Amino acid sequence: MTARRDPLARRLARGRRLARLALGWEALWPRLWPALGVIGLFLVAALAGLFMAVPPWLHLLLLLGFALALGLALWRGLRGLAWPGDAAAERRIEAASGLRHRPLSTLRDHATTEDPATLALWRAHQARALAGLSRLRIGAPRPNLAARDRRALRGGLLVGLCAALAMAGGESGERLRRALWPSLMAAPAGVAALRLEAWITPPGYTGAAPVFLGLEGGSLTVPQGSTLQLALSGGQGGAPELRVDARAIPFRTLDAGSHALEMPLEQGARLALWREGRELAAWTVSVQADAPPTAAFAEAPGPAARGLALRLPWRAEDDWGVGAARAELRLAARPEAPPLVLELPLSGGNPRQPRGVAQPDLSAHPWAGLPVRARIVARDGAGQEGTSEEAGLTLPERSFNHPVARALVELRKALSADPGGREAARLGLDRLAAAPEAFEHDIATFLALRVARHRLQRDRRPEGVEEAQALMWQTAVALEEGRTDRTARALAAAREALREALAEAERTPPDAAARAELERRVQELREAVQRHLEALAERLRQENAEAMPFDPSQRLMDQRELDRRTQEMQDAAREGRTDRLEQELAELERMLDALQEGRVAARPEGGNARRQQQQQQRGQQQMGAVQDMVQRQGEMLDRSHQRGEAQPPNAGGQRQAPQSRQQAQAQAQAQGEAGQQARRDASQQRALRRALGELMQQFGDLTGEIPEALGRADQAMRQAQEALGQGGDAAPHQQQAIRELQEGGRQMAQSMQRQFGQGQGEGEGQGEGQAMPGQEQGSGQGQDRMTGQNQGRDPLGRPTRDAPGANDQGSDTQVPQEAEMLRSRRILEELRRRGAERERPASELDYIDRLLKSF
């Protein structure tokens, strides 16, 4: 029993100590609260700046009042305070533990007799009391302060203290010190009473954040052209000044106690803030001069490998970012002439190391075919410019087959090289006009030659030569292409412009401006159609062809039908009904395509039609090859992602647990295989890039132009090839190559549409609006599909087994209308765009690939 009581005694002793502490806190806290309230009021007054706003004598009186109030509160609170004893502690333990009949007192009592029976009974009683002391509790202190502070003044005091701390901010310590020692107000350390806000703002073109200065001073480096701003308020004394080395700059007074200064920093110096003969703060500022940008040709400039574009590979660099870049071309024969300026696009803000390849088509410029000197000029945000070395090249020019067109182009080039040679050009124009049989006695050509000749003779302005050159070029192009081709291109441009306006109206709700824009585009399309019809009629008359046979599907031949449809399109544009406008546009384009087919069929020779069809097939094959390149590039991108995921965990600099020899060998073998696969991918990337170059050359020979996106894809493939060869990450460049290939395919389709006058979708076998042989193109196709539940057909319009001609597969196939084909193409482009984003989940990419295979 003694062994059992020893742990119990220790537990009881610890419980008594804790109970005495709890009882002591319950007695002490309510007595201390008045004194703590006085201290809280003093802190609120000090942090709020009350003692700095009163005269010294009142400051002393307030301090004395707070001291007396604190002493009185402590004397009244602590008077009569007695520390609780063991008996009170035991009562608390018994009450908190729920013990009845005061068992703790039983343990301290003893029997008053030595009778064995009485002693045995007493021991049994103590044993029963010990059994009830298995779990003793003390309970949390309950000072019951709410009973004494029924209005919750302590909460208001706490809120006021937090607000005062927020007001004081970094001056909290100094305000408390001045509140306790009012005599320090007369000391020379008046700095603490000040409120200083100082910062340096770098120039906006740097994109750097402002640098804040503190009273502790220090050293810092800022860009040249930064602005120093100081704001000083509070304190006693006169106006402050800023000493920059040996020069003093006064502050600007805002009011009685506030001053401000703003100064540009052009060179390094020691900045010291002085007031009343004392230095308050000092900073040593170093200014970093802004170096001018550098520019250079990444490769030798020259004509593009395919087409008539000029290839200008360039790069630039600047410490804070290049703000703008341009290419300047100067005529070698006249270096003093104003240069031809080509703006170079920059990607994303002000890049520090931009680079790119500009491919402008200058074949129509008066300098085409002449030697020029080219250079790259880069400008930073500070206005500084850096130039590259000049490179000589000859601008690409268009070749002409018509003899008069070739002669006009030569005269135009001669005027560009020597604007003073007006007399030689005038004589050349006279010779051309004297032989009208060379240009088929065309009145418009003859008048253009005479106008250009008289402009060179009578208009002595420098602009007169340029206007004559423009007229020569237009005449040469008209002779080379003919009016029909020009009106066909203008019509295709008007159709594309209306398509773009429709797409913009579908993305955003059409407002009054959008409806007006749509109406204007419709009117332009109407005028382009009218001009094209006139050119076609003139072409037929010149070819001595018979009148075009009437076809019910070619209702566009009727002027009233044209007026009716264009009027309906204008009404739909005015009312904002884009769906109706799109349907009418699709029907109009279908009729235009049918008119084009009828014109080709009515011409005596059929070789041009067959040649055009062969060119269309070649273009479609080339667009299919682009899609195949997208697929192959996507496979290489998948392997790049797999190599990136298979890298060892410590590749990023993290520590790795020790490995066994087998694990190390396996890891080395895996890395070796990944390196071999990367080298194989580099070879495949080189081969794919070579195939892209051949495709660009073939497409340029076919259409005379190369999509810019294919050039960017070639550059991305080259960067991916270099990254694979160096063992780097080629995934970003491969992703860019996929995006540019898809954009290049879309541009190829648009080029085919401009070239052949009909829509060519990516991977589509038929042009938009064309019908398969043996099918009607009338507007009744949609009605036939809607009423397809005829005899021998199921509810979906398909022939049943017992229907006549059920074994004829595909004879009732209907070509979708223009609006349906447009929606399908948009869905296909969206699928290809998402399929190129290889960071998407594998399940989603597999689903997109399955959808694309169906096309």
mmCIF file with all atom_site columns, C-alpha atoms in Angstrom, residues 790-794 798-809:
data_model
loop_
_atom_site.group_PDB
_atom_site.id
_atom_site.type_symbol
_atom_site.label_atom_id
_atom_site.label_alt_id
_atom_site.label_comp_id
_atom_site.label_asym_id
_atom_site.label_entity_id
_atom_site.label_seq_id
_atom_site.pdbx_PDB_ins_code
_atom_site.Cartn_x
_atom_site.Cartn_y
_atom_site.Cartn_z
_atom_site.occupancy
_atom_site.B_iso_or_equiv
_atom_site.pdbx_formal_charge
_atom_site.auth_seq_id
_atom_site.auth_comp_id
_atom_site.auth_asym_id
_atom_site.auth_atom_id
_atom_site.pdbx_PDB_model_num
ATOM 1  C CA . ASN A 1 790 ? -39.897 8.874  -99.673  1.00 0.00 ? 790 ASN A CA 1
ATOM 2  C CA . GLN A 1 791 ? -40.891 5.404  -100.668 1.00 0.00 ? 791 GLN A CA 1
ATOM 3  C CA . GLY A 1 792 ? -38.095 2.887  -100.168 1.00 0.00 ? 792 GLY A CA 1
ATOM 4  C CA . ARG A 1 793 ? -36.199 5.105  -97.655  1.00 0.00 ? 793 ARG A CA 1
ATOM 5  C CA . ASP A 1 794 ? -35.795 4.962  -93.887  1.00 0.00 ? 794 ASP A CA 1
ATOM 6  C CA . ARG A 1 798 ? -31.221 6.043  -96.652  1.00 0.00 ? 798 ARG A CA 1
ATOM 7  C CA . PRO A 1 799 ? -32.536 3.483  -99.193  1.00 0.00 ? 799 PRO A CA 1
ATOM 8  C CA . THR A 1 800 ? -33.931 0.308  -97.714  1.00 0.00 ? 800 THR A CA 1
ATOM 9  C CA . ARG A 1 801 ? -33.017 -3.151 -98.938  1.00 0.00 ? 801 ARG A CA 1
ATOM 10 C CA . ASP A 1 802 ? -36.231 -3.620 -101.027 1.00 0.00 ? 802 ASP A CA 1
ATOM 11 C CA . ALA A 1 803 ? -35.967 -0.149 -102.569 1.00 0.00 ? 803 ALA A CA 1
ATOM 12 C CA . PRO A 1 804 ? -35.204 0.129  -106.307 1.00 0.00 ? 804 PRO A CA 1
ATOM 13 C CA . GLY A 1 805 ? -31.489 0.586  -106.831 1.00 0.00 ? 805 GLY A CA 1
ATOM 14 C CA . ALA A 1 806 ? -30.621 -0.328 -103.244 1.00 0.00 ? 806 ALA A CA 1
ATOM 15 C CA . ASN A 1 807 ? -27.369 -1.876 -104.464 1.00 0.00 ? 807 ASN A CA 1
ATOM 16 C CA . ASP A 1 808 ? -26.302 1.399  -106.028 1.00 0.00 ? 808 ASP A CA 1
ATOM 17 C CA . GLN A 1 809 ? -23.821 2.694  -103.455 1.00 0.00 ? 809 GLN A CA 1
#
